[in-house]
Amino acid sequence: MTKQVFLPDDIPAEGKKILEKAGLQVVVGTGRDPEKMKSEGAQASAVLIGTQKFDAEIMDAMPNLKVIARNGVGYDSVDVDAATQRGIYVVNTPKALSGSVAETAVSELLAISKNLYQNAKAIHDDNWQYRKAHPGRDIEGKTVGILGFGRIGQQVAKKLSGFDVKVIAFDPFAKSTPDVEIVDRETIFKTADYVMVHLPALPETQHSIGAEEFKLMKNDAFLINMARGSILVESELVTALKNGDIAGAALDVFEEEPLPVTNPLVDLDNVLLTPHIASNTIETKARMAIDATSDIVRVLSGEKPESAVNQLK
Ligand code: DGY
C-alpha cells in the first residue's frame, strides 16, 4: 500500500517533489488544530510539522507513524520520549536555517538600535518630528554577548564581523576563537550592550533569564531573543522594560504563540516584536523542506535518517 506523508501545513514544492518521486502519497491538511491533525493524519506513516505541540495522544491517533519531521531546528514541542517509546524517529533540519536565523537576529539588533519600527510608524502617523526625541544608537564600538554559541550563535558572530563590535559568547561547550572571546554567563549580562539569546529550549534553560539577569544588565542594554519564549520569564521582562532596567528588547518568540494582542509587551514602546519569522524566508523554507522530506524518505525506505534527535534500537 502507498505510504502517506501528512503535511498539516503546506510546504514548498521542492519538498513535495522529493516525496512524490519516492512514490509517497502527500496529504496536505488544514492546519495545526490537534483534532484536525488526528483525523487528517490518521493513515500517515510520516508527518512534517511546524512548532505545534505533538504529543503521545496525537501519535496514538496515527498508528502507522514512523517519523515525525520538524520543519526547523527546535523540537521542544514534540514529546520525544513518547516517540522513542513508540519506535518513531524524530528528525529536524539544523543545517538549513542557521544563516537565516542569524540574519534576522542581526536585522533586529540593528532595527532596535536605530528605532526603525517606531520611526517608520511615525511617518505613517504623519509625525516627521518623532525622530527629534528618539535618536538611535550606533552599534560600532559596542559589545555583543551571545548566549549559546552553537551553529546559529556562531553564524551571528560571523555576520557581525564587519560591524566593528566586540563579540563575547557564553557556551559551556565552546572554545574562544581569535574573533570571539568565550566568557562566563554573568559577564555576558554585566558587560554586553546587546544580549542575544541563541540557547536551545531544554529543561535547564527554561525560564533561565529573568529579573536577576535583567538587574545585572546595563540600563542602556538591549535583549534580543530569537530562540524560544520559554527561556525568558516574560512577565519579569515586561517589568524590566517598564522600569528602565534595560533599554529595550527585540523578540521573535514568546511564551504563548500566536502572541495575544492583550499581552503587555504589545503596549510597550521599547520593543520590537515579530511573529516567529527568523527562518521564514523563501530560500530557507525550501532548504528545510528538502532536508526534512529527504529524511522522511530515508526512514520510510528503511534507512537511517541524517538528522535524528532520538536513537531507536
Ligand atoms: C526552529 O527552527 O525551531 C524555528 O524556531 C522555526 O520553527
Tab-separated table of C-alpha atoms and ligand atoms in Angstrom:
chain	number	residue	atom	x	y	z
A	1	MET	CA	0.000	0.000	0.000
A	2	THR	CA	1.250	3.519	-0.788
A	3	LYS	CA	2.558	5.201	2.337
A	4	GLN	CA	1.138	8.578	3.308
A	5	VAL	CA	3.039	11.672	4.378
A	6	PHE	CA	0.859	14.147	6.243
A	7	LEU	CA	1.628	17.869	5.990
A	8	PRO	CA	-0.608	19.815	8.437
A	9	ASP	CA	0.685	22.968	6.689
A	10	ASP	CA	1.667	23.002	3.031
A	11	ILE	CA	5.412	23.116	2.221
A	12	PRO	CA	7.416	24.429	-0.751
A	13	ALA	CA	7.212	22.410	-3.990
A	14	GLU	CA	10.878	21.336	-3.680
A	15	GLY	CA	9.960	19.166	-0.682
A	16	LYS	CA	6.752	17.726	-2.132
A	17	LYS	CA	8.651	16.687	-5.293
A	18	ILE	CA	11.063	14.606	-3.188
A	19	LEU	CA	8.161	12.786	-1.524
A	20	GLU	CA	6.311	12.170	-4.787
A	21	LYS	CA	9.479	10.964	-6.556
A	22	ALA	CA	9.858	8.393	-3.769
A	23	GLY	CA	6.327	7.114	-4.512
A	24	LEU	CA	4.804	8.518	-1.322
A	25	GLN	CA	1.313	9.978	-1.161
A	26	VAL	CA	1.272	13.591	0.058
A	27	VAL	CA	-1.732	14.618	2.169
A	28	VAL	CA	-1.945	18.349	2.856
A	29	GLY	CA	-4.084	19.138	5.894
A	30	THR	CA	-5.933	22.216	7.040
A	31	GLY	CA	-3.614	23.415	9.797
A	32	ARG	CA	-2.360	22.757	13.299
A	33	ASP	CA	-5.522	22.096	15.313
A	34	PRO	CA	-4.796	18.825	17.222
A	35	GLU	CA	-8.198	17.254	16.480
A	36	LYS	CA	-7.862	18.041	12.777
A	37	MET	CA	-4.318	16.648	12.708
A	38	LYS	CA	-5.562	13.445	14.349
A	39	SER	CA	-8.279	12.859	11.763
A	40	GLU	CA	-6.483	14.173	8.661
A	41	GLY	CA	-3.255	12.343	9.518
A	42	ALA	CA	-4.844	9.096	10.758
A	43	GLN	CA	-3.240	6.988	7.984
A	44	ALA	CA	0.126	8.786	7.941
A	45	SER	CA	3.468	6.987	8.050
A	46	ALA	CA	5.229	10.350	8.337
A	47	VAL	CA	4.296	13.843	9.430
A	48	LEU	CA	6.097	17.147	8.816
A	49	ILE	CA	5.283	19.713	11.478
A	50	GLY	CA	5.993	23.307	12.491
A	51	THR	CA	6.212	24.421	16.117
A	52	GLN	CA	2.843	22.954	17.141
A	53	LYS	CA	2.604	20.602	20.099
A	54	PHE	CA	2.903	16.970	19.042
A	55	ASP	CA	2.242	14.677	21.996
A	56	ALA	CA	1.595	10.995	22.715
A	57	GLU	CA	-2.141	11.377	22.146
A	58	ILE	CA	-1.615	12.665	18.605
A	59	MET	CA	0.968	9.927	17.936
A	60	ASP	CA	-1.541	7.296	19.070
A	61	ALA	CA	-4.083	8.663	16.605
A	62	MET	CA	-1.575	7.853	13.824
A	63	PRO	CA	-0.819	4.133	14.336
A	64	ASN	CA	1.345	3.800	11.174
A	65	LEU	CA	3.637	6.686	12.146
A	66	LYS	CA	7.361	6.010	11.668
A	67	VAL	CA	8.820	9.523	11.572
A	68	ILE	CA	7.960	12.990	12.870
A	69	ALA	CA	9.920	15.611	10.933
A	70	ARG	CA	10.323	19.095	12.438
A	71	ASN	CA	10.489	21.785	9.792
A	72	GLY	CA	13.130	23.634	11.811
A	73	VAL	CA	15.698	23.032	14.496
A	74	GLY	CA	13.845	23.293	17.845
A	75	TYR	CA	11.947	20.169	18.878
A	76	ASP	CA	10.714	21.265	22.309
A	77	SER	CA	7.111	20.984	21.072
A	78	VAL	CA	7.480	17.250	20.379
A	79	ASP	CA	7.259	14.592	23.104
A	80	VAL	CA	10.478	12.889	22.010
A	81	ASP	CA	10.358	10.242	24.774
A	82	ALA	CA	6.850	9.230	23.714
A	83	ALA	CA	8.047	8.967	20.108
A	84	THR	CA	11.048	6.837	21.103
A	85	GLN	CA	8.844	4.508	23.166
A	86	ARG	CA	6.642	4.030	20.094
A	87	GLY	CA	9.597	3.384	17.757
A	88	ILE	CA	9.054	6.691	15.922
A	89	TYR	CA	12.038	8.744	14.715
A	90	VAL	CA	12.050	12.494	15.387
A	91	VAL	CA	14.150	14.399	12.845
A	92	ASN	CA	14.879	18.110	12.354
A	93	THR	CA	16.667	20.437	9.905
A	94	PRO	CA	19.553	22.046	11.827
A	95	LYS	CA	21.744	22.763	8.804
A	96	ALA	CA	19.121	24.568	6.733
A	97	LEU	CA	18.409	27.644	8.811
A	98	SER	CA	21.396	28.934	10.816
A	99	GLY	CA	22.311	31.653	8.322
A	100	SER	CA	18.734	32.851	8.036
A	101	VAL	CA	18.102	32.996	11.794
A	102	ALA	CA	21.420	34.833	12.251
A	103	GLU	CA	20.469	37.356	9.541
A	104	THR	CA	17.140	38.021	11.265
A	105	ALA	CA	18.834	38.338	14.661
A	106	VAL	CA	21.306	40.920	13.332
A	107	SER	CA	18.492	42.732	11.482
A	108	GLU	CA	16.505	43.008	14.710
A	109	LEU	CA	19.581	44.164	16.630
A	110	LEU	CA	20.077	46.967	14.086
A	111	ALA	CA	16.369	47.787	13.915
A	112	ILE	CA	16.010	48.178	17.673
A	113	SER	CA	19.200	50.254	17.867
A	114	LYS	CA	18.058	52.672	15.202
A	115	ASN	CA	14.459	52.642	16.450
A	116	LEU	CA	13.407	51.717	12.918
A	117	TYR	CA	9.930	50.407	13.628
A	118	GLN	CA	8.797	53.421	15.690
A	119	ASN	CA	10.335	55.899	13.224
A	120	ALA	CA	8.741	54.192	10.211
A	121	LYS	CA	5.403	54.097	12.004
A	122	ALA	CA	5.734	57.820	12.804
A	123	ILE	CA	5.821	58.588	9.065
A	124	HIS	CA	2.531	56.745	8.595
A	125	ASP	CA	1.153	58.723	11.564
A	126	ASP	CA	2.243	61.989	9.879
A	127	ASN	CA	4.736	62.617	12.693
A	128	TRP	CA	8.042	63.501	10.998
A	129	GLN	CA	9.310	65.130	14.202
A	130	TYR	CA	9.140	61.867	16.188
A	131	ARG	CA	12.833	61.428	15.377
A	132	LYS	CA	13.832	64.542	17.379
A	133	ALA	CA	13.154	62.992	20.776
A	134	HIS	CA	14.070	59.472	19.665
A	135	PRO	CA	17.632	59.321	18.322
A	136	GLY	CA	19.024	55.870	17.571
A	137	ARG	CA	22.250	54.315	18.788
A	138	ASP	CA	25.308	53.129	16.851
A	139	ILE	CA	26.473	49.583	17.392
A	140	GLU	CA	30.065	50.387	16.386
A	141	GLY	CA	32.362	50.049	19.389
A	142	LYS	CA	29.758	48.158	21.434
A	143	THR	CA	29.876	44.689	22.966
A	144	VAL	CA	27.563	41.956	21.737
A	145	GLY	CA	27.089	38.997	24.083
A	146	ILE	CA	25.863	35.756	22.548
A	147	LEU	CA	24.248	33.208	24.856
A	148	GLY	CA	24.572	29.816	23.191
A	149	PHE	CA	27.424	29.500	20.720
A	150	GLY	CA	26.158	26.640	18.561
A	151	ARG	CA	25.530	26.790	14.812
A	152	ILE	CA	23.259	29.862	14.991
A	153	GLY	CA	25.315	31.757	17.596
A	154	GLN	CA	28.452	31.233	15.504
A	155	GLN	CA	26.678	32.499	12.386
A	156	VAL	CA	25.613	35.624	14.301
A	157	ALA	CA	29.255	36.310	15.221
A	158	LYS	CA	30.272	35.810	11.587
A	159	LYS	CA	27.598	38.170	10.270
A	160	LEU	CA	28.610	40.813	12.863
A	161	SER	CA	32.278	40.650	11.902
A	162	GLY	CA	32.076	43.743	9.678
A	163	PHE	CA	30.327	45.944	12.234
A	164	ASP	CA	33.297	46.875	14.469
A	165	VAL	CA	31.748	45.346	17.552
A	166	LYS	CA	33.383	43.228	20.244
A	167	VAL	CA	31.744	39.800	20.362
A	168	ILE	CA	31.742	37.705	23.527
A	169	ALA	CA	29.897	34.433	23.994
A	170	PHE	CA	28.855	32.030	26.710
A	171	ASP	CA	28.581	28.333	25.970
A	172	PRO	CA	29.858	25.545	28.223
A	173	PHE	CA	30.941	23.559	25.144
A	174	ALA	CA	32.665	26.289	23.093
A	175	LYS	CA	36.279	27.461	22.921
A	176	SER	CA	37.453	31.050	22.359
A	177	THR	CA	38.431	31.930	18.794
A	178	PRO	CA	40.549	34.863	17.548
A	179	ASP	CA	37.351	36.862	16.965
A	180	VAL	CA	35.105	35.739	19.817
A	181	GLU	CA	36.017	35.528	23.478
A	182	ILE	CA	34.200	32.846	25.474
A	183	VAL	CA	33.279	34.277	28.878
A	184	ASP	CA	31.178	33.197	31.843
A	185	ARG	CA	27.415	33.674	31.821
A	186	GLU	CA	27.416	36.586	34.296
A	187	THR	CA	29.925	38.540	32.200
A	188	ILE	CA	27.520	38.416	29.257
A	189	PHE	CA	24.737	40.060	31.267
A	190	LYS	CA	27.015	42.542	33.050
A	191	THR	CA	29.065	43.801	30.116
A	192	ALA	CA	27.148	43.310	26.863
A	193	ASP	CA	25.319	46.205	25.233
A	194	TYR	CA	23.318	43.604	23.320
A	195	VAL	CA	22.478	40.227	24.831
A	196	MET	CA	21.480	37.795	22.090
A	197	VAL	CA	19.739	34.575	23.108
A	198	HIS	CA	20.518	31.545	20.936
A	199	LEU	CA	20.073	28.775	23.505
A	200	PRO	CA	18.183	25.539	22.890
A	201	ALA	CA	14.883	25.120	24.763
A	202	LEU	CA	15.732	22.481	27.364
A	203	PRO	CA	14.506	21.900	30.923
A	204	GLU	CA	17.771	23.556	32.111
A	205	THR	CA	17.240	26.688	30.016
A	206	GLN	CA	13.518	27.093	30.692
A	207	HIS	CA	12.830	30.422	32.479
A	208	SER	CA	16.588	30.777	32.960
A	209	ILE	CA	16.593	34.522	32.137
A	210	GLY	CA	14.512	36.661	34.481
A	211	ALA	CA	14.585	39.553	36.953
A	212	GLU	CA	18.011	38.612	38.331
A	213	GLU	CA	19.609	38.693	34.872
A	214	PHE	CA	17.808	41.901	33.848
A	215	LYS	CA	19.142	43.587	37.021
A	216	LEU	CA	22.673	42.525	36.044
A	217	MET	CA	22.282	44.081	32.589
A	218	LYS	CA	23.200	47.706	31.900
A	219	ASN	CA	20.297	50.171	31.799
A	220	ASP	CA	21.130	51.040	28.202
A	221	ALA	CA	21.491	47.428	27.040
A	222	PHE	CA	19.130	45.511	24.744
A	223	LEU	CA	17.938	41.920	24.824
A	224	ILE	CA	17.339	40.043	21.565
A	225	ASN	CA	15.613	36.651	21.705
A	226	MET	CA	15.335	34.545	18.561
A	227	ALA	CA	15.385	31.170	20.349
A	228	ARG	CA	12.274	30.286	22.365
A	229	GLY	CA	9.933	32.355	24.542
A	230	SER	CA	10.104	29.747	27.311
A	231	ILE	CA	13.760	30.649	28.015
A	232	LEU	CA	12.709	34.039	29.450
A	233	VAL	CA	10.394	34.876	32.323
A	234	GLU	CA	8.271	37.125	30.135
A	235	SER	CA	6.419	38.895	32.969
A	236	GLU	CA	9.780	39.847	34.539
A	237	LEU	CA	11.000	41.124	31.170
A	238	VAL	CA	7.925	43.367	30.963
A	239	THR	CA	8.761	44.752	34.429
A	240	ALA	CA	12.409	45.335	33.460
A	241	LEU	CA	11.349	47.128	30.269
A	242	LYS	CA	8.840	49.293	32.151
A	243	ASN	CA	11.281	50.149	34.964
A	244	GLY	CA	14.113	51.004	32.598
A	245	ASP	CA	16.332	48.198	33.951
A	246	ILE	CA	17.168	47.602	30.285
A	247	ALA	CA	16.707	49.872	27.264
A	248	GLY	CA	14.677	47.576	25.053
A	249	ALA	CA	14.097	44.163	23.567
A	250	ALA	CA	13.651	42.586	20.164
A	251	LEU	CA	11.617	39.401	20.420
A	252	ASP	CA	10.709	36.912	17.713
A	253	VAL	CA	9.451	34.200	20.089
A	254	PHE	CA	7.033	34.242	23.014
A	255	GLU	CA	5.780	32.102	25.876
A	256	GLU	CA	2.438	31.924	24.066
A	257	GLU	CA	2.249	31.887	20.261
A	258	PRO	CA	0.486	33.450	18.449
A	259	LEU	CA	1.191	36.344	20.845
A	260	PRO	CA	-2.214	37.554	22.148
A	261	VAL	CA	-2.723	41.240	21.398
A	262	THR	CA	-3.633	41.634	25.096
A	263	ASN	CA	-0.063	40.662	26.115
A	264	PRO	CA	1.514	43.633	27.996
A	265	LEU	CA	4.545	43.530	25.660
A	266	VAL	CA	2.323	44.832	22.869
A	267	ASP	CA	1.750	48.124	24.714
A	268	LEU	CA	5.440	48.910	25.205
A	269	ASP	CA	7.335	51.409	23.034
A	270	ASN	CA	10.792	49.975	23.673
A	271	VAL	CA	10.204	46.614	21.991
A	272	LEU	CA	10.360	45.218	18.500
A	273	LEU	CA	8.015	42.222	18.216
A	274	THR	CA	7.965	39.869	15.234
A	275	PRO	CA	5.822	36.735	14.742
A	276	HIS	CA	8.445	33.926	14.868
A	277	ILE	CA	9.894	34.757	11.451
A	278	ALA	CA	13.621	34.166	11.968
A	279	SER	CA	13.773	31.302	9.456
A	280	ASN	CA	10.699	32.270	7.459
A	281	THR	CA	12.381	33.113	4.165
A	282	ILE	CA	11.781	31.721	0.688
A	283	GLU	CA	15.274	30.210	0.494
A	284	THR	CA	15.330	28.714	3.979
A	285	LYS	CA	11.809	27.289	3.753
A	286	ALA	CA	12.832	25.480	0.569
A	287	ARG	CA	16.030	24.143	2.211
A	288	MET	CA	14.149	22.983	5.309
A	289	ALA	CA	11.540	21.233	3.151
A	290	ILE	CA	14.297	19.448	1.191
A	291	ASP	CA	16.153	18.330	4.348
A	292	ALA	CA	13.004	17.229	6.198
A	293	THR	CA	11.461	15.309	3.294
A	294	SER	CA	14.806	13.652	2.459
A	295	ASP	CA	14.927	12.264	5.992
A	296	ILE	CA	11.290	11.146	5.725
A	297	VAL	CA	12.164	9.238	2.540
A	298	ARG	CA	15.203	7.680	4.250
A	299	VAL	CA	13.163	6.432	7.201
A	300	LEU	CA	10.302	5.129	5.072
A	301	SER	CA	12.846	3.324	2.850
A	302	GLY	CA	14.310	1.577	5.884
A	303	GLU	CA	17.460	3.739	6.035
A	304	LYS	CA	18.773	5.744	8.998
A	305	PRO	CA	17.841	9.459	8.955
A	306	GLU	CA	20.642	12.046	8.764
A	307	SER	CA	19.238	14.354	11.456
A	308	ALA	CA	17.600	12.185	14.098
A	309	VAL	CA	17.221	13.744	17.539
A	310	ASN	CA	16.377	10.360	19.129
A	311	GLN	CA	18.011	6.951	18.933
A	312	LEU	CA	15.915	3.884	18.166
A	313	LYS	CA	17.032	0.314	18.897
B	1	DGY	C1	13.080	26.487	14.604
B	1	DGY	O1	13.708	26.030	13.663
B	1	DGY	O2	12.918	25.875	15.642
B	1	DGY	C2	12.482	27.834	14.411
B	1	DGY	O3	12.080	28.400	15.604
B	1	DGY	C3	11.331	27.800	13.430
B	1	DGY	O4	10.484	26.773	13.690
